CSV table of C-alpha atoms and ligand atoms in Angstrom, one decimal:
chain,number,residue,atom,x,y,z
S,8,MET,CA,-10.0,12.9,-8.4
S,9,THR,CA,-8.1,9.8,-9.2
S,10,GLY,CA,-5.7,8.5,-6.8
S,11,ARG,CA,-2.1,7.3,-7.1
S,12,PHE,CA,-0.2,3.8,-6.9
S,13,ILE,CA,2.0,4.0,-4.5
S,14,LYS,CA,5.1,1.7,-3.9
S,15,VAL,CA,4.8,0.4,-0.8
S,16,GLN,CA,7.4,-2.1,1.3
S,17,CYS,CA,6.2,-4.7,3.4
S,18,LYS,CA,7.7,-4.1,7.0
S,19,ASN,CA,7.9,-8.0,7.5
S,20,CYS,CA,9.1,-9.4,4.3
S,21,LYS,CA,10.5,-6.9,2.6
S,22,SER,CA,8.8,-7.2,-0.4
S,23,THR,CA,7.3,-4.0,-2.3
S,24,GLN,CA,4.2,-4.1,-4.1
S,25,ILE,CA,2.2,-1.4,-5.6
S,26,VAL,CA,-0.7,-0.4,-3.5
S,27,PHE,CA,-3.6,2.1,-4.7
S,28,GLU,CA,-4.0,4.9,-2.5
S,29,LYS,CA,-7.0,5.2,-1.7
S,30,ALA,CA,-7.6,1.1,-1.5
S,31,SER,CA,-11.3,0.5,-0.5
S,32,THR,CA,-10.4,-2.4,0.5
S,33,ILE,CA,-7.8,-3.7,3.3
S,34,VAL,CA,-4.3,-4.4,1.1
S,35,LYS,CA,-2.4,-7.9,1.8
S,36,CYS,CA,1.4,-8.2,1.0
S,37,LEU,CA,1.5,-11.1,-1.6
S,38,LYS,CA,4.1,-13.0,0.3
S,39,CYS,CA,3.5,-13.1,3.8
S,40,ASN,CA,-0.4,-11.7,4.0
S,41,GLU,CA,0.8,-8.9,6.4
S,42,ILE,CA,-2.0,-5.7,6.2
S,43,LEU,CA,-0.5,-2.9,3.8
S,44,ALA,CA,-3.2,-0.9,3.5
S,45,ARG,CA,-6.5,-0.3,5.4
S,46,PRO,CA,-9.1,1.8,3.8
S,47,THR,CA,-10.2,5.0,5.9
S,48,GLY,CA,-12.9,6.5,3.4
S,49,GLY,CA,-10.3,8.8,2.0
S,50,LYS,CA,-6.7,7.6,1.4
S,51,ALA,CA,-5.9,4.6,3.0
S,52,LYS,CA,-3.7,4.1,5.9
S,53,ILE,CA,-0.6,2.7,4.9
S,54,TYR,CA,1.1,0.5,7.4
S,55,GLY,CA,4.3,-0.7,5.5
S,56,ARG,CA,7.0,1.7,4.3
S,57,ILE,CA,6.5,3.9,1.3
S,58,VAL,CA,9.0,3.6,-1.0
S,59,GLY,CA,7.7,5.4,-4.4
S,60,ILE,CA,5.2,6.8,-6.7
S,61,ALA,CA,4.0,4.2,-8.9
S,62,ILE,CA,2.1,6.2,-11.6
S,63,GLU,CA,1.6,10.4,-11.2
P,118,ZN,ZN1,5.6,-9.4,3.3
């Protein structure tokens, strides 16, 4: 039912950020503004590198 929060590493600046896996809006890196996730209607398309799960 509910989605998970995943840790995504930005490909550009290598900082990590928590992203909701079913993000409904475009998620950008807080540091460099690189797009990290884009909504698809279900699970968001992740553009960075997934490095872990924040909450199960
Ligand atoms: Zn970045």
